[in-house]
Structure formats: structure tokens, C-alpha cells
PDB file of C-alpha atoms and ligand atoms in Angstrom:
ATOM      1  CA  MET I   1      -3.680 -83.669 -17.611  1.00  0.00           C
ATOM      2  CA  GLN I   2      -5.210 -80.998 -14.994  1.00  0.00           C
ATOM      3  CA  PRO I   3      -4.746 -82.481 -11.437  1.00  0.00           C
ATOM      4  CA  GLU I   4      -8.203 -82.615  -9.568  1.00  0.00           C
ATOM      5  CA  PHE I   5      -7.937 -80.627  -5.905  1.00  0.00           C
ATOM      6  CA  HIS I   6      -9.048 -81.808  -2.573  1.00  0.00           C
ATOM      7  CA  GLU I   7      -9.002 -80.324   1.250  1.00  0.00           C
ATOM      8  CA  ALA I   8      -6.763 -82.079   3.347  1.00  0.00           C
ATOM      9  CA  THR I   9      -8.067 -84.661   5.377  1.00  0.00           C
ATOM     10  CA  ALA I  10      -6.689 -87.203   8.171  1.00  0.00           C
ATOM     11  CA  ALA I  11      -6.298 -89.603   5.281  1.00  0.00           C
ATOM     12  CA  ASP I  12      -3.907 -87.809   3.596  1.00  0.00           C
ATOM     13  CA  TYR I  13      -1.427 -87.054   6.211  1.00  0.00           C
ATOM     14  CA  PRO I  14       0.548 -90.246   4.569  1.00  0.00           C
ATOM     15  CA  SER I  15       0.986 -88.417   1.478  1.00  0.00           C
ATOM     16  CA  TYR I  16       1.559 -85.293   3.232  1.00  0.00           C
ATOM     17  CA  ALA I  17       4.615 -87.256   5.030  1.00  0.00           C
ATOM     18  CA  VAL I  18       6.018 -88.499   2.202  1.00  0.00           C
ATOM     19  CA  LEU I  19       5.981 -84.857   0.281  1.00  0.00           C
ATOM     20  CA  PHE I  20       6.787 -82.636   2.981  1.00  0.00           C
ATOM     21  CA  PRO I  21      10.648 -83.847   3.329  1.00  0.00           C
ATOM     22  CA  GLN I  22      11.222 -82.576  -0.414  1.00  0.00           C
ATOM     23  CA  LEU I  23      10.757 -78.931   1.023  1.00  0.00           C
ATOM     24  CA  ALA I  24      14.114 -79.580   2.939  1.00  0.00           C
ATOM     25  CA  ALA I  25      13.453 -76.635   5.145  1.00  0.00           C
ATOM     26  CA  GLY I  26      15.321 -78.450   8.260  1.00  0.00           C
ATOM     27  CA  ASP I  27      12.252 -78.594  10.256  1.00  0.00           C
ATOM     28  CA  PRO I  28      10.852 -81.964  11.299  1.00  0.00           C
ATOM     29  CA  LEU I  29       7.618 -83.348  10.145  1.00  0.00           C
ATOM     30  CA  PRO I  30       4.542 -82.241  12.198  1.00  0.00           C
ATOM     31  CA  SER I  31       2.705 -85.199  14.030  1.00  0.00           C
ATOM     32  CA  LEU I  32      -0.884 -85.809  12.568  1.00  0.00           C
ATOM     33  CA  ALA I  33      -2.113 -83.894  15.389  1.00  0.00           C
ATOM     34  CA  HIS I  34      -0.239 -81.030  14.925  1.00  0.00           C
ATOM     35  CA  TRP I  35      -1.046 -81.284  11.204  1.00  0.00           C
ATOM     36  CA  LEU I  36      -4.332 -81.005  11.516  1.00  0.00           C
ATOM     37  CA  GLU I  37      -4.327 -78.236  13.766  1.00  0.00           C
ATOM     38  CA  ASP I  38      -1.992 -75.713  12.474  1.00  0.00           C
ATOM     39  CA  PHE I  39      -1.824 -76.757   8.881  1.00  0.00           C
ATOM     40  CA  ALA I  40      -4.396 -78.896   7.259  1.00  0.00           C
ATOM     41  CA  PRO I  41      -7.246 -76.774   7.499  1.00  0.00           C
ATOM     42  CA  THR I  42      -5.391 -74.322   4.370  1.00  0.00           C
ATOM     43  CA  THR I  43      -3.802 -76.968   2.890  1.00  0.00           C
ATOM     44  CA  PHE I  44      -4.866 -79.104  -0.510  1.00  0.00           C
ATOM     45  CA  LEU I  45      -3.660 -82.007  -2.470  1.00  0.00           C
ATOM     46  CA  ALA I  46      -3.341 -82.271  -6.326  1.00  0.00           C
ATOM     47  CA  ALA I  47      -4.239 -85.872  -7.637  1.00  0.00           C
ATOM     48  CA  VAL I  48      -4.318 -87.438 -10.826  1.00  0.00           C
ATOM     49  CA  GLU I  49      -6.547 -90.581 -11.488  1.00  0.00           C
ATOM     50  CA  GLY I  50      -7.036 -90.930  -7.771  1.00  0.00           C
ATOM     51  CA  GLU I  51      -2.623 -90.538  -7.286  1.00  0.00           C
ATOM     52  CA  VAL I  52      -1.415 -87.524  -5.309  1.00  0.00           C
ATOM     53  CA  VAL I  53       1.053 -85.952  -7.028  1.00  0.00           C
ATOM     54  CA  GLY I  54       1.410 -82.595  -4.583  1.00  0.00           C
ATOM     55  CA  TYR I  55      -0.111 -80.265  -2.011  1.00  0.00           C
ATOM     56  CA  ALA I  56       0.031 -76.441  -1.063  1.00  0.00           C
ATOM     57  CA  TYR I  57      -0.280 -75.084   2.557  1.00  0.00           C
ATOM     58  CA  TYR I  58      -1.011 -71.518   2.338  1.00  0.00           C
ATOM     59  CA  GLN I  59      -2.299 -68.150   4.925  1.00  0.00           C
ATOM     60  CA  LEU I  60      -4.672 -66.081   3.976  1.00  0.00           C
ATOM     61  CA  LEU I  61      -3.982 -62.941   5.426  1.00  0.00           C
ATOM     62  CA  SER I  62      -5.419 -59.288   5.099  1.00  0.00           C
ATOM     63  CA  GLY I  63      -4.762 -58.727   1.123  1.00  0.00           C
ATOM     64  CA  VAL I  64      -2.005 -60.844   0.736  1.00  0.00           C
ATOM     65  CA  GLY I  65      -1.635 -64.539   0.348  1.00  0.00           C
ATOM     66  CA  TYR I  66       1.402 -66.342   1.705  1.00  0.00           C
ATOM     67  CA  VAL I  67       2.177 -69.299  -0.058  1.00  0.00           C
ATOM     68  CA  ARG I  68       4.065 -71.263   2.389  1.00  0.00           C
ATOM     69  CA  ASN I  69       4.327 -74.937   1.045  1.00  0.00           C
ATOM     70  CA  VAL I  70       4.104 -75.917  -2.546  1.00  0.00           C
ATOM     71  CA  VAL I  71       5.738 -79.725  -3.476  1.00  0.00           C
ATOM     72  CA  VAL I  72       5.228 -82.037  -6.291  1.00  0.00           C
ATOM     73  CA  ALA I  73       6.554 -85.156  -6.097  1.00  0.00           C
ATOM     74  CA  PRO I  74       9.711 -86.186  -7.592  1.00  0.00           C
ATOM     75  CA  SER I  75       8.411 -88.858 -10.030  1.00  0.00           C
ATOM     76  CA  GLN I  76       5.608 -86.277 -10.907  1.00  0.00           C
ATOM     77  CA  GLN I  77       8.022 -82.829 -11.604  1.00  0.00           C
ATOM     78  CA  ARG I  78       8.069 -80.874 -15.080  1.00  0.00           C
ATOM     79  CA  LYS I  79       4.640 -81.924 -15.924  1.00  0.00           C
ATOM     80  CA  GLY I  80       2.768 -78.550 -15.079  1.00  0.00           C
ATOM     81  CA  TYR I  81       1.615 -79.990 -11.682  1.00  0.00           C
ATOM     82  CA  GLY I  82       3.537 -77.031  -9.729  1.00  0.00           C
ATOM     83  CA  ARG I  83       1.771 -74.471 -12.097  1.00  0.00           C
ATOM     84  CA  ALA I  84      -1.472 -75.970 -11.188  1.00  0.00           C
ATOM     85  CA  LEU I  85      -1.072 -75.650  -7.830  1.00  0.00           C
ATOM     86  CA  MET I  86       0.180 -72.006  -7.846  1.00  0.00           C
ATOM     87  CA  ALA I  87      -2.832 -71.257 -10.388  1.00  0.00           C
ATOM     88  CA  GLU I  88      -5.180 -72.837  -7.851  1.00  0.00           C
ATOM     89  CA  LEU I  89      -3.560 -70.891  -4.883  1.00  0.00           C
ATOM     90  CA  ALA I  90      -4.110 -67.695  -6.775  1.00  0.00           C
ATOM     91  CA  ARG I  91      -7.788 -68.720  -7.212  1.00  0.00           C
ATOM     92  CA  ARG I  92      -8.012 -68.651  -3.745  1.00  0.00           C
ATOM     93  CA  PHE I  93      -6.325 -65.908  -2.773  1.00  0.00           C
ATOM     94  CA  ARG I  94      -8.615 -63.782  -5.146  1.00  0.00           C
ATOM     95  CA  THR I  95     -11.680 -65.286  -3.476  1.00  0.00           C
ATOM     96  CA  GLY I  96     -10.666 -64.339  -0.654  1.00  0.00           C
ATOM     97  CA  GLY I  97      -9.924 -60.630  -1.306  1.00  0.00           C
ATOM     98  CA  ALA I  98      -6.503 -60.457  -2.031  1.00  0.00           C
ATOM     99  CA  ASN I  99      -4.419 -58.854  -4.744  1.00  0.00           C
ATOM    100  CA  ALA I 100      -1.177 -59.857  -3.766  1.00  0.00           C
ATOM    101  CA  TRP I 101       0.832 -63.059  -3.111  1.00  0.00           C
ATOM    102  CA  CYS I 102       4.278 -63.497  -1.279  1.00  0.00           C
ATOM    103  CA  LEU I 103       6.737 -66.549  -0.061  1.00  0.00           C
ATOM    104  CA  ASN I 104      10.051 -67.384   0.744  1.00  0.00           C
ATOM    105  CA  VAL I 105      12.362 -69.867  -1.310  1.00  0.00           C
ATOM    106  CA  LYS I 106      15.994 -70.643  -0.841  1.00  0.00           C
ATOM    107  CA  PRO I 107      18.085 -69.004  -3.371  1.00  0.00           C
ATOM    108  CA  GLU I 108      19.660 -72.293  -4.545  1.00  0.00           C
ATOM    109  CA  ASN I 109      16.140 -73.862  -5.231  1.00  0.00           C
ATOM    110  CA  ALA I 110      16.223 -72.846  -9.233  1.00  0.00           C
ATOM    111  CA  ALA I 111      13.378 -75.239  -9.670  1.00  0.00           C
ATOM    112  CA  ALA I 112      10.893 -73.335  -7.189  1.00  0.00           C
ATOM    113  CA  ILE I 113      12.225 -69.875  -8.214  1.00  0.00           C
ATOM    114  CA  GLY I 114      11.604 -70.592 -11.776  1.00  0.00           C
ATOM    115  CA  LEU I 115       7.919 -71.303 -11.167  1.00  0.00           C
ATOM    116  CA  TYR I 116       7.759 -68.531  -9.011  1.00  0.00           C
ATOM    117  CA  ARG I 117       9.202 -66.035 -11.909  1.00  0.00           C
ATOM    118  CA  ALA I 118       6.933 -68.084 -14.436  1.00  0.00           C
ATOM    119  CA  VAL I 119       3.762 -66.736 -12.623  1.00  0.00           C
ATOM    120  CA  GLY I 120       4.846 -63.219 -12.150  1.00  0.00           C
ATOM    121  CA  MET I 121       6.562 -62.943  -8.755  1.00  0.00           C
ATOM    122  CA  SER I 122      10.098 -61.471  -8.279  1.00  0.00           C
ATOM    123  CA  ARG I 123      12.752 -61.334  -5.370  1.00  0.00           C
ATOM    124  CA  ALA I 124      12.058 -58.812  -2.596  1.00  0.00           C
ATOM    125  CA  TYR I 125      14.772 -59.384  -0.210  1.00  0.00           C
ATOM    126  CA  GLU I 126      17.197 -61.894   1.781  1.00  0.00           C
ATOM    127  CA  SER I 127      16.462 -63.563   5.050  1.00  0.00           C
ATOM    128  CA  VAL I 128      18.904 -65.606   6.821  1.00  0.00           C
ATOM    129  CA  ILE I 129      17.913 -68.134   9.448  1.00  0.00           C
ATOM    130  CA  LEU I 130      20.205 -68.289  12.744  1.00  0.00           C
ATOM    131  CA  ARG I 131      20.643 -70.496  15.941  1.00  0.00           C
ATOM    132  CA  LEU I 132      21.587 -68.964  19.277  1.00  0.00           C
ATOM    133  CA  ASP I 133      21.738 -71.159  22.362  1.00  0.00           C
ATOM    134  CA  TRP I 134      20.969 -69.407  25.660  1.00  0.00           C
ATOM    135  CA  ASP I 135      24.790 -68.776  26.161  1.00  0.00           C
ATOM    136  CA  ALA I 136      25.528 -67.085  22.999  1.00  0.00           C
ATOM    137  CA  VAL I 137      22.272 -64.805  24.037  1.00  0.00           C
ATOM    138  CA  ALA I 138      23.606 -64.232  27.024  1.00  0.00           C
ATOM    139  CA  ARG I 139      26.843 -63.033  25.284  1.00  0.00           C
ATOM    140  CA  LEU I 140      24.900 -60.100  23.749  1.00  0.00           C
ATOM    141  CA  PRO I 141      24.833 -56.845  25.716  1.00  0.00           C
ATOM    142  CA  PRO I 142      21.406 -56.015  26.744  1.00  0.00           C
ATOM    143  CA  VAL I 143      20.112 -52.139  26.641  1.00  0.00           C
ATOM    144  CA  PRO I 144      18.368 -51.328  30.276  1.00  0.00           C
ATOM    145  CA  GLY I 145      14.884 -50.090  30.479  1.00  0.00           C
ATOM    146  CA  ILE I 146      13.375 -51.808  27.552  1.00  0.00           C
ATOM    147  CA  ALA I 147      11.321 -54.986  28.263  1.00  0.00           C
ATOM    148  CA  ALA I 148       8.983 -56.969  25.753  1.00  0.00           C
ATOM    149  CA  ARG I 149       5.313 -57.930  26.432  1.00  0.00           C
ATOM    150  CA  GLU I 150       2.724 -59.291  24.200  1.00  0.00           C
ATOM    151  CA  VAL I 151       1.463 -57.155  21.509  1.00  0.00           C
ATOM    152  CA  ARG I 152      -2.350 -56.481  21.788  1.00  0.00           C
ATOM    153  CA  PRO I 153      -4.459 -57.039  19.058  1.00  0.00           C
ATOM    154  CA  ASP I 154      -5.426 -53.298  18.556  1.00  0.00           C
ATOM    155  CA  GLU I 155      -1.721 -52.861  18.435  1.00  0.00           C
ATOM    156  CA  ASP I 156      -0.930 -55.116  15.224  1.00  0.00           C
ATOM    157  CA  GLU I 157      -1.199 -52.087  12.628  1.00  0.00           C
ATOM    158  CA  LEU I 158       1.252 -49.960  14.445  1.00  0.00           C
ATOM    159  CA  VAL I 159       3.688 -52.697  14.661  1.00  0.00           C
ATOM    160  CA  ARG I 160       2.904 -53.739  11.336  1.00  0.00           C
ATOM    161  CA  SER I 161       3.705 -50.290   9.892  1.00  0.00           C
ATOM    162  CA  ALA I 162       6.939 -49.871  12.260  1.00  0.00           C
ATOM    163  CA  PHE I 163       8.500 -53.177  10.546  1.00  0.00           C
ATOM    164  CA  GLU I 164       6.505 -53.118   7.071  1.00  0.00           C
ATOM    165  CA  LEU I 165       5.363 -56.596   8.082  1.00  0.00           C
ATOM    166  CA  VAL I 166       2.818 -58.549   5.837  1.00  0.00           C
ATOM    167  CA  PRO I 167      -0.721 -57.462   6.606  1.00  0.00           C
ATOM    168  CA  GLY I 168      -2.451 -60.044   8.617  1.00  0.00           C
ATOM    169  CA  GLN I 169       0.813 -61.820   9.756  1.00  0.00           C
ATOM    170  CA  LEU I 170       0.520 -61.259  13.589  1.00  0.00           C
ATOM    171  CA  ALA I 171      -3.356 -61.741  13.352  1.00  0.00           C
ATOM    172  CA  GLU I 172      -2.383 -65.633  12.060  1.00  0.00           C
ATOM    173  CA  VAL I 173       0.001 -65.676  14.461  1.00  0.00           C
ATOM    174  CA  ARG I 174      -2.348 -65.584  17.420  1.00  0.00           C
ATOM    175  CA  ARG I 175      -4.579 -67.687  15.748  1.00  0.00           C
ATOM    176  CA  HIS I 176      -2.154 -70.430  17.026  1.00  0.00           C
ATOM    177  CA  ALA I 177      -2.472 -71.694  20.496  1.00  0.00           C
ATOM    178  CA  ASN I 178       1.349 -72.454  20.607  1.00  0.00           C
ATOM    179  CA  ARG I 179       2.284 -68.941  19.108  1.00  0.00           C
ATOM    180  CA  ARG I 180       2.897 -65.800  20.785  1.00  0.00           C
ATOM    181  CA  VAL I 181       3.404 -61.776  19.385  1.00  0.00           C
ATOM    182  CA  LEU I 182       6.307 -60.092  21.528  1.00  0.00           C
ATOM    183  CA  GLY I 183       7.084 -56.481  21.226  1.00  0.00           C
ATOM    184  CA  LEU I 184       9.611 -54.463  22.369  1.00  0.00           C
ATOM    185  CA  PHE I 185       8.415 -50.580  22.724  1.00  0.00           C
ATOM    186  CA  GLU I 186      10.222 -47.684  23.633  1.00  0.00           C
ATOM    187  CA  ALA I 187       7.947 -44.751  24.938  1.00  0.00           C
ATOM    188  CA  ALA I 188       5.073 -45.687  22.965  1.00  0.00           C
ATOM    189  CA  SER I 189       7.064 -46.675  19.660  1.00  0.00           C
ATOM    190  CA  PRO I 190       7.505 -50.211  18.703  1.00  0.00           C
ATOM    191  CA  CYS I 191      11.049 -50.954  18.444  1.00  0.00           C
ATOM    192  CA  GLY I 192      11.194 -54.854  18.275  1.00  0.00           C
ATOM    193  CA  VAL I 193       8.807 -57.739  17.427  1.00  0.00           C
ATOM    194  CA  ALA I 194       9.002 -61.486  17.717  1.00  0.00           C
ATOM    195  CA  ALA I 195       6.099 -64.041  16.662  1.00  0.00           C
ATOM    196  CA  LEU I 196       7.311 -66.745  18.668  1.00  0.00           C
ATOM    197  CA  ASN I 197       6.513 -70.309  17.585  1.00  0.00           C
ATOM    198  CA  LEU I 198       6.468 -72.542  21.172  1.00  0.00           C
ATOM    199  CA  PHE I 199       6.159 -75.873  19.187  1.00  0.00           C
ATOM    200  CA  VAL I 200       8.900 -78.208  20.640  1.00  0.00           C
ATOM    201  CA  GLY I 201       9.799 -80.035  17.559  1.00  0.00           C
ATOM    202  CA  HIS I 202      13.320 -80.410  17.442  1.00  0.00           C
ATOM    203  CA  GLY I 203      14.454 -78.446  20.711  1.00  0.00           C
ATOM    204  CA  VAL I 204      14.322 -74.904  18.999  1.00  0.00           C
ATOM    205  CA  MET I 205      11.739 -71.873  20.255  1.00  0.00           C
ATOM    206  CA  GLY I 206      11.678 -70.352  16.481  1.00  0.00           C
ATOM    207  CA  SER I 207      10.626 -66.602  15.567  1.00  0.00           C
ATOM    208  CA  PHE I 208       9.506 -65.733  12.476  1.00  0.00           C
ATOM    209  CA  PRO I 209       9.490 -62.685  12.387  1.00  0.00           C
ATOM    210  CA  PHE I 210      12.034 -61.238  14.335  1.00  0.00           C
ATOM    211  CA  ARG I 211      13.081 -57.249  13.829  1.00  0.00           C
ATOM    212  CA  VAL I 212      14.258 -55.012  15.924  1.00  0.00           C
ATOM    213  CA  VAL I 213      14.980 -51.276  15.153  1.00  0.00           C
ATOM    214  CA  ARG I 214      18.452 -51.537  16.384  1.00  0.00           C
ATOM    215  CA  PRO I 215      20.721 -54.595  16.327  1.00  0.00           C
ATOM    216  CA  GLU I 216      21.329 -53.972  20.279  1.00  0.00           C
ATOM    217  CA  LEU I 217      17.734 -54.182  21.049  1.00  0.00           C
ATOM    218  CA  ALA I 218      18.043 -58.225  20.013  1.00  0.00           C
ATOM    219  CA  ARG I 219      19.447 -59.123  23.630  1.00  0.00           C
ATOM    220  CA  ASN I 220      16.174 -57.613  25.136  1.00  0.00           C
ATOM    221  CA  LEU I 221      13.999 -59.642  22.866  1.00  0.00           C
ATOM    222  CA  LEU I 222      15.910 -62.748  22.878  1.00  0.00           C
ATOM    223  CA  ASP I 223      15.416 -62.766  26.951  1.00  0.00           C
ATOM    224  CA  ALA I 224      11.806 -62.274  26.410  1.00  0.00           C
ATOM    225  CA  MET I 225      11.550 -65.302  24.392  1.00  0.00           C
ATOM    226  CA  ARG I 226      13.239 -67.043  26.837  1.00  0.00           C
ATOM    227  CA  ALA I 227      10.908 -66.340  29.169  1.00  0.00           C
ATOM    228  CA  TYR I 228       8.605 -68.683  27.581  1.00  0.00           C
ATOM    229  CA  ALA I 229      11.274 -71.650  27.290  1.00  0.00           C
ATOM    230  CA  THR I 230      10.728 -75.048  28.712  1.00  0.00           C
ATOM    231  CA  PRO I 231      13.858 -77.409  29.445  1.00  0.00           C
ATOM    232  CA  GLU I 232      13.241 -78.706  26.377  1.00  0.00           C
ATOM    233  CA  HIS I 233      13.941 -75.444  24.159  1.00  0.00           C
ATOM    234  CA  LEU I 234      17.815 -75.635  24.051  1.00  0.00           C
ATOM    235  CA  SER I 235      18.305 -72.674  21.721  1.00  0.00           C
ATOM    236  CA  ALA I 236      16.551 -70.038  19.864  1.00  0.00           C
ATOM    237  CA  GLN I 237      15.817 -70.046  16.009  1.00  0.00           C
ATOM    238  CA  VAL I 238      14.967 -66.857  14.477  1.00  0.00           C
ATOM    239  CA  VAL I 239      14.558 -65.463  10.726  1.00  0.00           C
ATOM    240  CA  ILE I 240      16.516 -62.198  10.303  1.00  0.00           C
ATOM    241  CA  ASP I 241      15.147 -60.305   7.311  1.00  0.00           C
ATOM    242  CA  ASP I 242      16.938 -58.134   5.303  1.00  0.00           C
ATOM    243  CA  ASP I 243      19.186 -57.056   8.422  1.00  0.00           C
ATOM    244  CA  PRO I 244      22.675 -57.920   7.633  1.00  0.00           C
ATOM    245  CA  PRO I 245      23.961 -55.787  10.978  1.00  0.00           C
ATOM    246  CA  LEU I 246      21.671 -57.457  13.176  1.00  0.00           C
ATOM    247  CA  ALA I 247      22.823 -61.085  11.716  1.00  0.00           C
ATOM    248  CA  GLY I 248      26.375 -60.159  12.155  1.00  0.00           C
ATOM    249  CA  LEU I 249      25.802 -59.304  15.594  1.00  0.00           C
ATOM    250  CA  LEU I 250      24.128 -62.522  16.386  1.00  0.00           C
ATOM    251  CA  LEU I 251      26.766 -64.647  14.539  1.00  0.00           C
ATOM    252  CA  GLY I 252      29.637 -62.566  16.393  1.00  0.00           C
ATOM    253  CA  ALA I 253      27.990 -63.752  19.800  1.00  0.00           C
ATOM    254  CA  GLY I 254      27.985 -67.540  18.084  1.00  0.00           C
ATOM    255  CA  ALA I 255      24.732 -67.455  16.385  1.00  0.00           C
ATOM    256  CA  GLU I 256      24.778 -70.657  13.587  1.00  0.00           C
ATOM    257  CA  SER I 257      23.819 -69.729  10.004  1.00  0.00           C
ATOM    258  CA  ARG I 258      21.136 -72.289   9.242  1.00  0.00           C
ATOM    259  CA  MET I 259      20.020 -71.116   5.730  1.00  0.00           C
ATOM    260  CA  ARG I 260      19.208 -68.415   3.600  1.00  0.00           C
ATOM    261  CA  ILE I 261      16.049 -67.861   2.179  1.00  0.00           C
ATOM    262  CA  GLU I 262      14.741 -65.120  -0.236  1.00  0.00           C
ATOM    263  CA  HIS I 263      11.279 -63.333  -0.041  1.00  0.00           C
ATOM    264  CA  PHE I 264       9.354 -63.644  -3.473  1.00  0.00           C
ATOM    265  CA  ARG I 265       6.299 -61.285  -3.965  1.00  0.00           C
ATOM    266  CA  GLY I 266       3.924 -59.970  -6.865  1.00  0.00           C
ATOM    267  CA  GLN I 267       0.827 -59.164  -7.666  1.00  0.00           C
ATOM    268  CA  LEU I 268      -1.718 -62.031  -8.452  1.00  0.00           C
ATOM    269  CA  PRO I 269      -2.112 -62.665 -12.119  1.00  0.00           C
ATOM    270  CA  GLY I 270      -5.306 -61.085 -13.022  1.00  0.00           C
ATOM    271  CA  HIS I 271      -4.389 -58.149 -10.708  1.00  0.00           C
TER     272      HIS I 271
HETATM  273  C1  LIG K   1       9.001 -76.253  -7.378  1.00  0.00           C
HETATM  274  C2  LIG K   1       7.989 -77.591  -7.883  1.00  0.00           C
HETATM  275  C3  LIG K   1       7.230 -77.426  -6.989  1.00  0.00           C
HETATM  276  C4  LIG K   1       7.832 -77.432  -9.245  1.00  0.00           C
HETATM  277  O1  LIG K   1       6.850 -78.221  -9.620  1.00  0.00           O
HETATM  278  P1  LIG K   1       6.784 -78.640 -11.145  1.00  0.00           P
HETATM  279  O2  LIG K   1       5.534 -79.545 -11.185  1.00  0.00           O
HETATM  280  O3  LIG K   1       8.140 -79.385 -11.333  1.00  0.00           O
HETATM  281  O4  LIG K   1       6.914 -77.637 -11.837  1.00  0.00           O
HETATM  282  P2  LIG K   1       6.155 -77.292 -13.413  1.00  0.00           P
HETATM  283  O5  LIG K   1       6.204 -78.708 -13.752  1.00  0.00           O
HETATM  284  O6  LIG K   1       4.716 -76.708 -13.118  1.00  0.00           O
HETATM  285  O7  LIG K   1       6.767 -76.069 -14.234  1.00  0.00           O
HETATM  286  C5  LIG K   1       6.595 -74.686 -13.947  1.00  0.00           C
HETATM  287  C6  LIG K   1       7.500 -73.969 -14.267  1.00  0.00           C
HETATM  288  O8  LIG K   1       8.331 -73.839 -13.168  1.00  0.00           O
HETATM  289  C7  LIG K   1       9.977 -73.903 -13.710  1.00  0.00           C
HETATM  290  N1  LIG K   1      10.780 -75.137 -13.303  1.00  0.00           N
HETATM  291  C8  LIG K   1      10.000 -75.799 -12.566  1.00  0.00           C
HETATM  292  N2  LIG K   1      11.108 -77.119 -12.387  1.00  0.00           N
HETATM  293  C9  LIG K   1      12.186 -76.168 -13.059  1.00  0.00           C
HETATM  294  C10 LIG K   1      13.822 -76.924 -12.756  1.00  0.00           C
HETATM  295  N3  LIG K   1      14.103 -77.903 -12.312  1.00  0.00           N
HETATM  296  N4  LIG K   1      14.288 -75.561 -13.233  1.00  0.00           N
HETATM  297  C11 LIG K   1      14.263 -74.547 -13.912  1.00  0.00           C
HETATM  298  N5  LIG K   1      12.852 -74.118 -13.677  1.00  0.00           N
HETATM  299  C12 LIG K   1      11.989 -74.842 -13.551  1.00  0.00           C
HETATM  300  C13 LIG K   1       9.691 -73.511 -15.403  1.00  0.00           C
HETATM  301  O9  LIG K   1       9.559 -72.129 -15.459  1.00  0.00           O
HETATM  302  C14 LIG K   1       8.663 -74.260 -15.511  1.00  0.00           C
HETATM  303  O10 LIG K   1       8.084 -74.013 -16.519  1.00  0.00           O
HETATM  304  P3  LIG K   1       8.343 -74.906 -18.184  1.00  0.00           P
HETATM  305  O11 LIG K   1       8.100 -76.354 -17.784  1.00  0.00           O
HETATM  306  O12 LIG K   1       6.964 -74.444 -19.302  1.00  0.00           O
HETATM  307  O13 LIG K   1       9.545 -74.511 -18.621  1.00  0.00           O
HETATM  308  C15 LIG K   1       8.786 -78.969  -7.688  1.00  0.00           C
HETATM  309  O14 LIG K   1      10.327 -79.004  -8.170  1.00  0.00           O
HETATM  310  C16 LIG K   1       8.781 -79.577  -6.263  1.00  0.00           C
HETATM  311  O15 LIG K   1       8.230 -80.120  -5.707  1.00  0.00           O
HETATM  312  N6  LIG K   1      10.355 -79.116  -5.678  1.00  0.00           N
HETATM  313  C17 LIG K   1      10.445 -79.536  -4.118  1.00  0.00           C
HETATM  314  C18 LIG K   1      10.008 -78.598  -3.303  1.00  0.00           C
HETATM  315  C19 LIG K   1      10.232 -77.803  -3.078  1.00  0.00           C
HETATM  316  O16 LIG K   1      11.538 -76.900  -3.767  1.00  0.00           O
HETATM  317  N7  LIG K   1       9.059 -76.468  -2.934  1.00  0.00           N
HETATM  318  C20 LIG K   1       9.257 -75.279  -3.474  1.00  0.00           C
HETATM  319  C21 LIG K   1       9.861 -74.626  -1.922  1.00  0.00           C
HETATM  320  S1  LIG K   1       9.777 -72.817  -1.683  1.00  0.00           S
END
């Protein structure tokens, strides 16, 4: 049976709160207020005979749809609802002018990877999520003379192309009151970018993405993150994309490896 889709409202929060932990992403459940502000506006739920069976949360970027969460209730899996959620996402992305889509998934999540391959996506690269307390940051040598500052919206394209970011990703970050885009510049050239998430859910300050052109610039970018830290931010958690030398440097300074993730992408079906 095909599910019916509806936009998320506050009344759906209990369903979301039950389904969200299925992601096992290590993130705390957002509060109702946080969910309504940051996630619900681009979340829809799938229901069958009035019962919620799953949900999807997405971001429509510039020409690219970013699938952020796809969850089907454990008792409702293998009935085609995951595929139906992906089809609805593809429809929304196409309507919004996108021709490609992407997402992140844990390499051991065979069900999700099976679903994404079934809709034509393929693996692009691997990332690792690392957590460093501020003492570990202090063990990294800084590079003198290079400090970070907030990236201006008119610099987004320069930074995006330097790091091959997903088009529209930085603009999406800037739409959220608790997020910041920081850049490192050498002369006028971008040499680092961090998209901070200042939300204090589990004591960490997150950055996704976190990119530098040379691993040794990581300290400068982490110092810039730390300038935004409150006493509740006990450590930094950064997503390192496809950059084993940078991950190695941070692990050597005492970073803890939290999770590996794979980036999948593809053309939207019908393109
Ligand atoms: C991933 C998930 C959404 C799939 O939902 P679902 O409703 O069970 O998926 P569907 O029934 O639509 O299956 C579609 C296809 O996905 C693949 N698939 C689904 N479950 C699978 C499994 N356990 N193993 C291998 N492939 C699987 C198959 O190709 C399947 O097609 P088929 O049934 O014709 O063989 C669901 O397992 C889930 O919610 N998991 C927990 C949350 C999660 O990990 N979400 C993804 C985060 S990135």
C-alpha cells in the first residue's frame, strides 16, 4: 500500500522522537522547539491508514537535493516505504529545480545502502567523524599569520569551488541562527572552511564540513571554532571528508574517532 505524505507539524514530534533514534547517528534528539525551527520545515511524514510509518528530512540546495534523514519504523520495513520516501524526495527535488541528489550513510548500514543503490546512487567518498577536546587542539602546532574569519555570502562561490562543496551548502548553513561559516584565507585564496553548529546538545561544537588545503592548517581553523565556544562546548566534533592525512594528524593529537560515513550521490531518477 502506498503511504500518504504530510508536512511535519508540532503534532508529529512524538512520531519523530520515536523514529529519529533509528538513525543511530550519535546525535541527541532535538527538542521540540529546536526541531520546529531547524528540521520540521523540510520534514515530511509517511502514514498508512493514519499511522505514521516513516519520515524524511531534506535540504534543497542549489540544483542538488541533500537527503538528511530517511527512517522507516522497524515494524514497517521491507514493505517499500523507504523506496516511497525516496521517490517523494526525488519528486520534491525535481520540482525545486534539482537534477542531482546526495546523502551520507554509515558503511555498515546495508539496508540503507541497498535502498540508495536501488534508486541509482553510488558511493563518492568516505568521511570520518572525529571528536577533539580543546587540550588535543592545543597539541597541534599553529601556522603563524593565518587567522579565520566569517565567510561573506558573496564569497560562498569562491569557497565552494575551492573545496568542491555541494552547491548551496554554505547558504543553507547561514539560514540557521545557531550556525556560522568560517574561512581561512591565504592572501585572497580560501585555504580552509568550517561550518559551525553552535547548538549545545551533547557538549560538542560541530563542524560539517571541515576542510583545509593542508593538514597543518587544522589548528588555525579549530582555534577559530574555539573562539565561539561557551563553557558547555567541551570539545569540537568535525567531519573530515576524504582526507586521511588530516584525519591522521588529528588522531595523532588525541582525537577520538566516532564514526565513519560514506557520501553517496547520483543524478535524480528521470534526469
Ligand atoms: C533504510 C530504510 C529506510 C529502508 O526502508 P524500507 O522501508 O525497509 O525499504 P524498502 O522496503 O523500500 O526497500 C527498498 C530497497 O532497499 C533495499 N533494502 C531495504 N532493506 C534492506 C536490507 N535489510 N538489506 C538489504 N537491502 C535492503 C532493497 O534493495 C529494497 O528493495 P527490495 O525490497 O525490492 O529488495 C530502513 O531500513 C530504516 O529506516 N533503517 C533505519 C534508519 C536508517 O538507517 N536510515 C538511513 C540512514 S542514512
